[in-house]
Short mmCIF file of C-alpha atoms and ligand atoms in Angstrom, two decimals:
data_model
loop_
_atom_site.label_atom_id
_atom_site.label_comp_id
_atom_site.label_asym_id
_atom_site.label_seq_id
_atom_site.Cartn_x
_atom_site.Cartn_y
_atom_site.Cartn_z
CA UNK A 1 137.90 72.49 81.36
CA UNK A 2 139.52 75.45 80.38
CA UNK A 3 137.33 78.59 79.77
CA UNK A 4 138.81 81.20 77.84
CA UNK A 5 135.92 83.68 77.25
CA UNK A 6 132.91 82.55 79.06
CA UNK A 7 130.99 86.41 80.59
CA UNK A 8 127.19 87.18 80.66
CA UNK A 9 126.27 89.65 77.82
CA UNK A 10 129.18 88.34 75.76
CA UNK A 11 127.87 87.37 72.70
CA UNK A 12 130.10 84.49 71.73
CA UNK A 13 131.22 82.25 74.59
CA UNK A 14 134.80 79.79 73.53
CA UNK A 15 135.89 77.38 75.67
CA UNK A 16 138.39 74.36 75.49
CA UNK A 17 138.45 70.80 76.65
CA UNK A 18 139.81 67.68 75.67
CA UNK A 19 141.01 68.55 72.14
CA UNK A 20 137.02 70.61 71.35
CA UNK A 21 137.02 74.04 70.42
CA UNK A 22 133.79 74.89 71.15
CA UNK A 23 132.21 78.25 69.81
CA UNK A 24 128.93 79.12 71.34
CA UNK A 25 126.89 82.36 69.37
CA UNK A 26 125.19 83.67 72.52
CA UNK A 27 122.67 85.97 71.62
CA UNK A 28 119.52 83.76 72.10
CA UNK A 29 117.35 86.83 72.68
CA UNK A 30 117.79 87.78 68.64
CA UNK A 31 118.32 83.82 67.49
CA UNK A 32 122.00 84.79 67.65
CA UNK A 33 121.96 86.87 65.19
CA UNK A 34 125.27 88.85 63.67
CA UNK A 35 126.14 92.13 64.85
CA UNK A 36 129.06 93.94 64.67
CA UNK A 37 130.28 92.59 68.30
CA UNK A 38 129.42 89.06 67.42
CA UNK A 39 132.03 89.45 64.66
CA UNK A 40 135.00 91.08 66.54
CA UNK A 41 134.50 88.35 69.24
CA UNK A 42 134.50 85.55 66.44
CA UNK A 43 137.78 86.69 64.73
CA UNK A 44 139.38 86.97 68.78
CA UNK A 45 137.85 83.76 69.25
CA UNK A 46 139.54 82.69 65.82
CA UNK A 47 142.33 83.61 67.04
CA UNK A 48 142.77 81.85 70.31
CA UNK A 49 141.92 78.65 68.75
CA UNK A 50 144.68 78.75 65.99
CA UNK A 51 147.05 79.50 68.46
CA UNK A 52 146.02 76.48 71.28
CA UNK A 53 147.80 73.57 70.37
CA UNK A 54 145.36 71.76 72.48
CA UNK A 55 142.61 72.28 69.91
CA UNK A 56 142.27 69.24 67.41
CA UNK A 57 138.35 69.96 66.43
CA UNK A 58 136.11 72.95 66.32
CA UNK A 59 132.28 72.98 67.27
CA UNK A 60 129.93 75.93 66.36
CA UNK A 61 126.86 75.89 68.08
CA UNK A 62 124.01 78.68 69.35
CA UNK A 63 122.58 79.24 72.54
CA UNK A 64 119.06 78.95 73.38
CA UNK A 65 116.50 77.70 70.66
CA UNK A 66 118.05 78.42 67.56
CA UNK A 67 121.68 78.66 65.75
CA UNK A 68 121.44 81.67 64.25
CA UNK A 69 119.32 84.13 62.42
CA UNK A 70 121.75 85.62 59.81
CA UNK A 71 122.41 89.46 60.30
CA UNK A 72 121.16 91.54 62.60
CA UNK A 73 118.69 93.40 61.20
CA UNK A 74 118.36 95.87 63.93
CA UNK A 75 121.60 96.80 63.02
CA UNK A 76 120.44 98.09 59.67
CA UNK A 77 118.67 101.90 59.56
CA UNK A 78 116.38 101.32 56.26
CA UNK A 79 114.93 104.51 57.61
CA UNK A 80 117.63 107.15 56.81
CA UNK A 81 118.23 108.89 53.47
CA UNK A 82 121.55 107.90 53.35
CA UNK A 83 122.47 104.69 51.05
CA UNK A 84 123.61 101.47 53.44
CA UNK A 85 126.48 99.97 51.22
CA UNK A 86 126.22 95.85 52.74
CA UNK A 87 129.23 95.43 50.56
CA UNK A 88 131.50 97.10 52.57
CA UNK A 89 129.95 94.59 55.57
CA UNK A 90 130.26 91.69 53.85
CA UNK A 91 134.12 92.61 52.93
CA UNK A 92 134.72 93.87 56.72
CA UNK A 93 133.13 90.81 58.34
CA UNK A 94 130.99 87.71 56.33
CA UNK A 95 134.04 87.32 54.17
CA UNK A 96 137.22 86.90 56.91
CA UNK A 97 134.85 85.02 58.44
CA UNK A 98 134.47 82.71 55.90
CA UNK A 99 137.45 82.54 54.58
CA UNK A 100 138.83 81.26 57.91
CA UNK A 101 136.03 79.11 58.67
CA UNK A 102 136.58 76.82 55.34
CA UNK A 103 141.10 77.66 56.26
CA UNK A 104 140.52 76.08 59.78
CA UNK A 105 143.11 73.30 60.03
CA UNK A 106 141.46 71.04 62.45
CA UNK A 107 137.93 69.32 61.48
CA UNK A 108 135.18 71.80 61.50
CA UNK A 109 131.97 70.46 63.47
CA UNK A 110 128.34 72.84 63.32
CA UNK A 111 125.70 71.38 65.73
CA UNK A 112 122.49 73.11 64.20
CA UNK A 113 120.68 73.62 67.42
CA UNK A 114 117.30 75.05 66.11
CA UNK A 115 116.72 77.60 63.19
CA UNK A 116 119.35 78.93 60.71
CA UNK A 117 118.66 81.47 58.80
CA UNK A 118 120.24 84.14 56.46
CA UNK A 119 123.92 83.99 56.96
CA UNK A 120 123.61 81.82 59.84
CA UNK A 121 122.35 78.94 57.38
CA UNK A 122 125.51 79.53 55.23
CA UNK A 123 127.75 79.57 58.18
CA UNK A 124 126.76 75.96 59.05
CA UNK A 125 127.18 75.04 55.49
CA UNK A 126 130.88 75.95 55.83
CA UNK A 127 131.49 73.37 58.09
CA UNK A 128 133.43 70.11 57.32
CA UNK A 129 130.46 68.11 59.76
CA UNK A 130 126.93 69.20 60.33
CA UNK A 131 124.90 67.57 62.85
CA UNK A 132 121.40 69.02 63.16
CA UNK A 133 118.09 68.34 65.27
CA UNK A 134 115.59 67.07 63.55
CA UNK A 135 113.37 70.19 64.54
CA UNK A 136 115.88 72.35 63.08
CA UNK A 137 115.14 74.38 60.03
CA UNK A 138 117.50 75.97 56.98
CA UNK A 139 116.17 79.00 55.56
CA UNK A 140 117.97 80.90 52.81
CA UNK A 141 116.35 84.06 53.80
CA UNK A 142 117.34 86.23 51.73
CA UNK A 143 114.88 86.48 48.74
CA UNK A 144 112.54 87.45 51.41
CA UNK A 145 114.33 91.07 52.08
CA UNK A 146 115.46 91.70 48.34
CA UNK A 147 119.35 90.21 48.61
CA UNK A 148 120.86 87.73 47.60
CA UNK A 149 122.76 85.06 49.77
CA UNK A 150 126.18 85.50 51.79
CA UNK A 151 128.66 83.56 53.44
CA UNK A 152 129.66 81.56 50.43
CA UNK A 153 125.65 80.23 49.95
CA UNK A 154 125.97 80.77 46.16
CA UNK A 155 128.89 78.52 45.92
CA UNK A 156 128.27 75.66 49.20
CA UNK A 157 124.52 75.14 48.28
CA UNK A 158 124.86 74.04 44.37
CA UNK A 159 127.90 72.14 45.31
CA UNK A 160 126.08 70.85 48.62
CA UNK A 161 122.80 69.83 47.06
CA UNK A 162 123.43 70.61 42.88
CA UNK A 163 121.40 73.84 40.95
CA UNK A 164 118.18 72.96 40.70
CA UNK A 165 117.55 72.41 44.91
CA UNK A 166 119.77 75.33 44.71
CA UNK A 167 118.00 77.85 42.81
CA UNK A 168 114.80 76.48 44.76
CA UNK A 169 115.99 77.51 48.12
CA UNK A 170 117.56 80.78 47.24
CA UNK A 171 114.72 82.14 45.16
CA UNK A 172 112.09 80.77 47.12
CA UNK A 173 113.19 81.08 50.65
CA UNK A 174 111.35 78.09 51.72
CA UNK A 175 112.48 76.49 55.15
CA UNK A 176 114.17 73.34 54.51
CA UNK A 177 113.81 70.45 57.51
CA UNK A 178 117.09 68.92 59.02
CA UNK A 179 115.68 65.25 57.42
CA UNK A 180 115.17 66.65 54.01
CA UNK A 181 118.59 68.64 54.55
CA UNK A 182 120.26 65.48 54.79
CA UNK A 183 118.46 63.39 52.14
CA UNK A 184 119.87 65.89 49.65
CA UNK A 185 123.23 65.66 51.03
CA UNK A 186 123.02 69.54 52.49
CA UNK A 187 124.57 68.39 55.80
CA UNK A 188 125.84 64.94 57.47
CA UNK A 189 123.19 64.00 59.76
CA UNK A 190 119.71 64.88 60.96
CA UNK A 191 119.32 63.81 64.54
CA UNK A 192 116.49 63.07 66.64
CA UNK A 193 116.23 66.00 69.56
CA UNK A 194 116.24 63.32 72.53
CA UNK A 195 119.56 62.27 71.02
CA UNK A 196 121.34 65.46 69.45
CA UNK A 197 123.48 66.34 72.71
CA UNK A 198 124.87 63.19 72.75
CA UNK A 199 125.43 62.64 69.63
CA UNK A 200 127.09 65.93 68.96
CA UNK A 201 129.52 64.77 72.27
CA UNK A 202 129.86 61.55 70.61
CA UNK A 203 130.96 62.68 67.55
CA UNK A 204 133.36 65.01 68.77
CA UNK A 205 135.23 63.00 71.32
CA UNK A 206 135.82 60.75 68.55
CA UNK A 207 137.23 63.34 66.13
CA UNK A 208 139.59 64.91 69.09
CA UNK A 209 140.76 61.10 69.41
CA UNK A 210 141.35 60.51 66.01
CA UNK A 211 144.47 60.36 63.78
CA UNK A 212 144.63 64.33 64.00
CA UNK A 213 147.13 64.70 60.76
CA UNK A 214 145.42 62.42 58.73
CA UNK A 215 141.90 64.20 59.54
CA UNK A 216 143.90 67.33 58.45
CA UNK A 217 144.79 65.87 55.00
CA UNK A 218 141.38 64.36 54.53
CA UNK A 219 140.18 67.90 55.19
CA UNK A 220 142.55 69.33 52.76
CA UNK A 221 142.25 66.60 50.22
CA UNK A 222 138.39 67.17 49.75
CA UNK A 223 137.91 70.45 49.70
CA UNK A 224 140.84 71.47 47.43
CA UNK A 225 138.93 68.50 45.20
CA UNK A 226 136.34 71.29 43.84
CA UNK A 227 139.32 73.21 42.23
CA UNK A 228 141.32 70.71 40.51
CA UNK A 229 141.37 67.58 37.85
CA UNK A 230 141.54 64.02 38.47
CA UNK A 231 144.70 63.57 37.50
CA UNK A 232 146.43 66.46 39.78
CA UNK A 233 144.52 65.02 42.25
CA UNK A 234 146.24 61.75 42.08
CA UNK A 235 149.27 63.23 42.70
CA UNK A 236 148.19 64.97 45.35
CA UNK A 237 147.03 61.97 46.98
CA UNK A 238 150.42 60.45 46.85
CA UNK A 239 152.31 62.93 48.25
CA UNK A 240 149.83 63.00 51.12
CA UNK A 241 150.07 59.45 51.79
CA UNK A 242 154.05 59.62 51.87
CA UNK A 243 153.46 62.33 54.09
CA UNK A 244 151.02 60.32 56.81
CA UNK A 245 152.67 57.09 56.50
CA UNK A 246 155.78 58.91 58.21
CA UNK A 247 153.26 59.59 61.23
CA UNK A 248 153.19 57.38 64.94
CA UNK A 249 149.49 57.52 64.58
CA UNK A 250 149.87 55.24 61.32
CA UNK A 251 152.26 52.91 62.86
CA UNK A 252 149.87 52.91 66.20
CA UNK A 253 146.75 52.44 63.87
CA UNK A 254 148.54 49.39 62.15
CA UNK A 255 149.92 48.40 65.25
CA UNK A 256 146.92 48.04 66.69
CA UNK A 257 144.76 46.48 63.97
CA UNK A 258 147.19 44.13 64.07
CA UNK A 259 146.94 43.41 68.05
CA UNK A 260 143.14 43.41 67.82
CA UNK A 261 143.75 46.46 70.39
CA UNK A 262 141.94 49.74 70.45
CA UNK A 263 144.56 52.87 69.07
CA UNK A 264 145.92 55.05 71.00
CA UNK A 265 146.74 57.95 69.03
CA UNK A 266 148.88 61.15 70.16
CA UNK A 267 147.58 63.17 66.75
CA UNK A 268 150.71 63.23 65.02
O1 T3D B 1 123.29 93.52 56.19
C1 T3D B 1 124.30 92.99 55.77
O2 T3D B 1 125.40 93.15 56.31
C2 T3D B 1 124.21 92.03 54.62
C3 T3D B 1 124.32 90.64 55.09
C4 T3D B 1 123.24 89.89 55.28
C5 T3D B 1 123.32 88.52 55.84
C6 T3D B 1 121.98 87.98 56.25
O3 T3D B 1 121.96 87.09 57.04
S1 T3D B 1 120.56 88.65 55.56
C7 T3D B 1 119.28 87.67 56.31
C8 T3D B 1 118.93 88.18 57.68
N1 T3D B 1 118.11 87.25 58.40
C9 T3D B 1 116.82 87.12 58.16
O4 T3D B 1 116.23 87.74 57.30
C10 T3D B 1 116.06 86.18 59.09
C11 T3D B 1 115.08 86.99 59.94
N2 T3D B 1 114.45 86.13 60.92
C12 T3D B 1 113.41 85.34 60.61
O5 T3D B 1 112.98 85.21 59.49
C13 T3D B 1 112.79 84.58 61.74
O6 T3D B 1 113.16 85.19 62.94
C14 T3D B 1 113.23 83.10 61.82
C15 T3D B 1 112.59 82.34 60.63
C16 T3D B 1 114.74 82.94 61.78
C17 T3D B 1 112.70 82.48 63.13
O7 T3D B 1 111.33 82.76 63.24
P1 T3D B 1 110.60 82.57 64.67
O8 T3D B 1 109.15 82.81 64.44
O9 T3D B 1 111.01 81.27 65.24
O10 T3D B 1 111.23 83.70 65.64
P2 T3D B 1 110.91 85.27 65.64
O11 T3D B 1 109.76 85.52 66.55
O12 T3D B 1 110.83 85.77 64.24
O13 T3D B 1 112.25 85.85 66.28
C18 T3D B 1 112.49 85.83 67.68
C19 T3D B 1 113.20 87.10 68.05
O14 T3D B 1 114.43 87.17 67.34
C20 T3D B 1 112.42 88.34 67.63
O15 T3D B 1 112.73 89.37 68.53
P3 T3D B 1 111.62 89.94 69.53
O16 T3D B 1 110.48 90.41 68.68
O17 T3D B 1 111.25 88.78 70.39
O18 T3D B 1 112.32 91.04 70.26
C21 T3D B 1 113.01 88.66 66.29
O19 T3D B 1 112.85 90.00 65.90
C22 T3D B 1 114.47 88.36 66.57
N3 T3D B 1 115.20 88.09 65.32
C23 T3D B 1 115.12 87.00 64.56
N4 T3D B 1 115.93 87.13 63.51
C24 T3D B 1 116.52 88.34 63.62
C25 T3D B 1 116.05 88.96 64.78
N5 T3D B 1 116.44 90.18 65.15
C26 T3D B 1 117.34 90.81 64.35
N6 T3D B 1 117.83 90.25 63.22
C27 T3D B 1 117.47 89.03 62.82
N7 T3D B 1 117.99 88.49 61.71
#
């Protein structure tokens, strides 16, 4: 395994192995919450993982018993005269961070650990796969402290789970359990906590094994989905296929559905 960043006190840990990216938010003191540091490391971290060509799927995760709290509130002086303008954080920080979350090439996998709240709940909602344990909770707390949600929630939750569930958790700030989470379609899969460590594995070993360009397109495909008609669409879809069926990996998958073999694919 190859550890890139991996230090006591650093607040995000990123190491590489086998094809996973995996992000850790290390803070477990303050339920990983955002601070300025936490950022900067993110966007180096962002960095080294766009330019690995080993990398062929991303995990988020948090350390300790939750994902992560949303901002730092510590961070915020509510005492001082002088007016805090959050806009100019979101634009320095939430925003790039979004923005290359959802531009991440390779599959993007959140394992939601334990609580995620604030901007950490929006964070996992960015994410092309989210596993969580069944003990986890989402909380869209920001009705509670007089804002309004970040990190794309405004747009991922009434896509996600449709207005009315949407409006419920934004204005109400009520937790919302990893089962119910995935009844409504707010994330893949609710797992039981015996089982979430190896399921998470699971999952991502078979992602970083997969057909890595068509996972791309099928990435691509869906998301870009929100933005256009049916008909564009269609065309879309058949210039991607033209594009794949020019891969090894679809030869090998045919090749081996054909053999009654397992594939063997190089990700290309
Ligand atoms: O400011 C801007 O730039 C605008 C952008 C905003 C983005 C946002 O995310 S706004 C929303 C911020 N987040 C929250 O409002 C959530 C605050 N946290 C909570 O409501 C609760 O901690 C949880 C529901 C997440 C978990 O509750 P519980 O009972 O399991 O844990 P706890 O005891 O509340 O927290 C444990 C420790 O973490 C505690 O520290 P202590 O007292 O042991 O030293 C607590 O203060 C700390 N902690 C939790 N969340 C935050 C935090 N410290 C700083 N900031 C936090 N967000």
């Amino acid at each position: 395994m190859s550890v890139l960043r991996h230090a006591d006190g650093e607040p995000l840990l990123l190491s590489v192995d086998g094809g996973v990216a995996r992000l850790t938010l290390n803070r477990p003191d303050k339920l990983n919450a955002f601070t300025v540091g936490l950022h900067h490391s993110f966007m180096q971290a962002l960095d080294q993982i766009e330019a690995d060509s080993r990398v062929r799927v991303v995990l988020i995760t948090g350390a300790g018993r939750a994902f992560c709290a949303g901002q730092d509130l510590g961070e915020r002086d509510v005492e001082s005269e002088k007016p805090l303008d959050l806009g100019a954080n979101i634009e320095a920080f939430y925003n790039p961070l979004a923005r290359r979350l959802v531009g991440l090439k390779y599959p993007l996998v959140c394992a939601v650990n334990g609580v995620a709240a604030g901007a950490g709940a929006n964070l996992a909602l960015l994410a092309d796969l989210v596993l969580a344990k069944r003990s986890a909770r989402f909380i869209q707390s920001f009705a509670k402290i007089g804002l309004s949600p970040d990190c794309g929630g405004t747009w991922t939750l009434p896509h996600l789970v449709g207005q009315a569930r949407a409006m419920g958790l934004a204005l109400t700030a009520e937790p919302i359990d990893a089962t119910r989470a995935e009844a409504w379609g707010m994330i893949w899969k609710a797992v039981d906590d015996d089982r979430f460590d190896t399921e998470v594995e699971n999952l991502l070993a078979a992602l970083a094994t997969a057909p890595t360009a068509g996972l791309v397109e099928i990435k691509r495909a869906i998301r870009a989905a929100w933005s256009r008609t049916l008909d564009s669409h269609l065309d879309h879809e058949r210039d991607t296929q033209r594009q794949l069926g020019l891969t090894q990996d679809y030869r090998e998958g045919v090749r081996a559905f054909k053999a009654k073999r397992p594939p063997n694919f190089i990700g290309g």
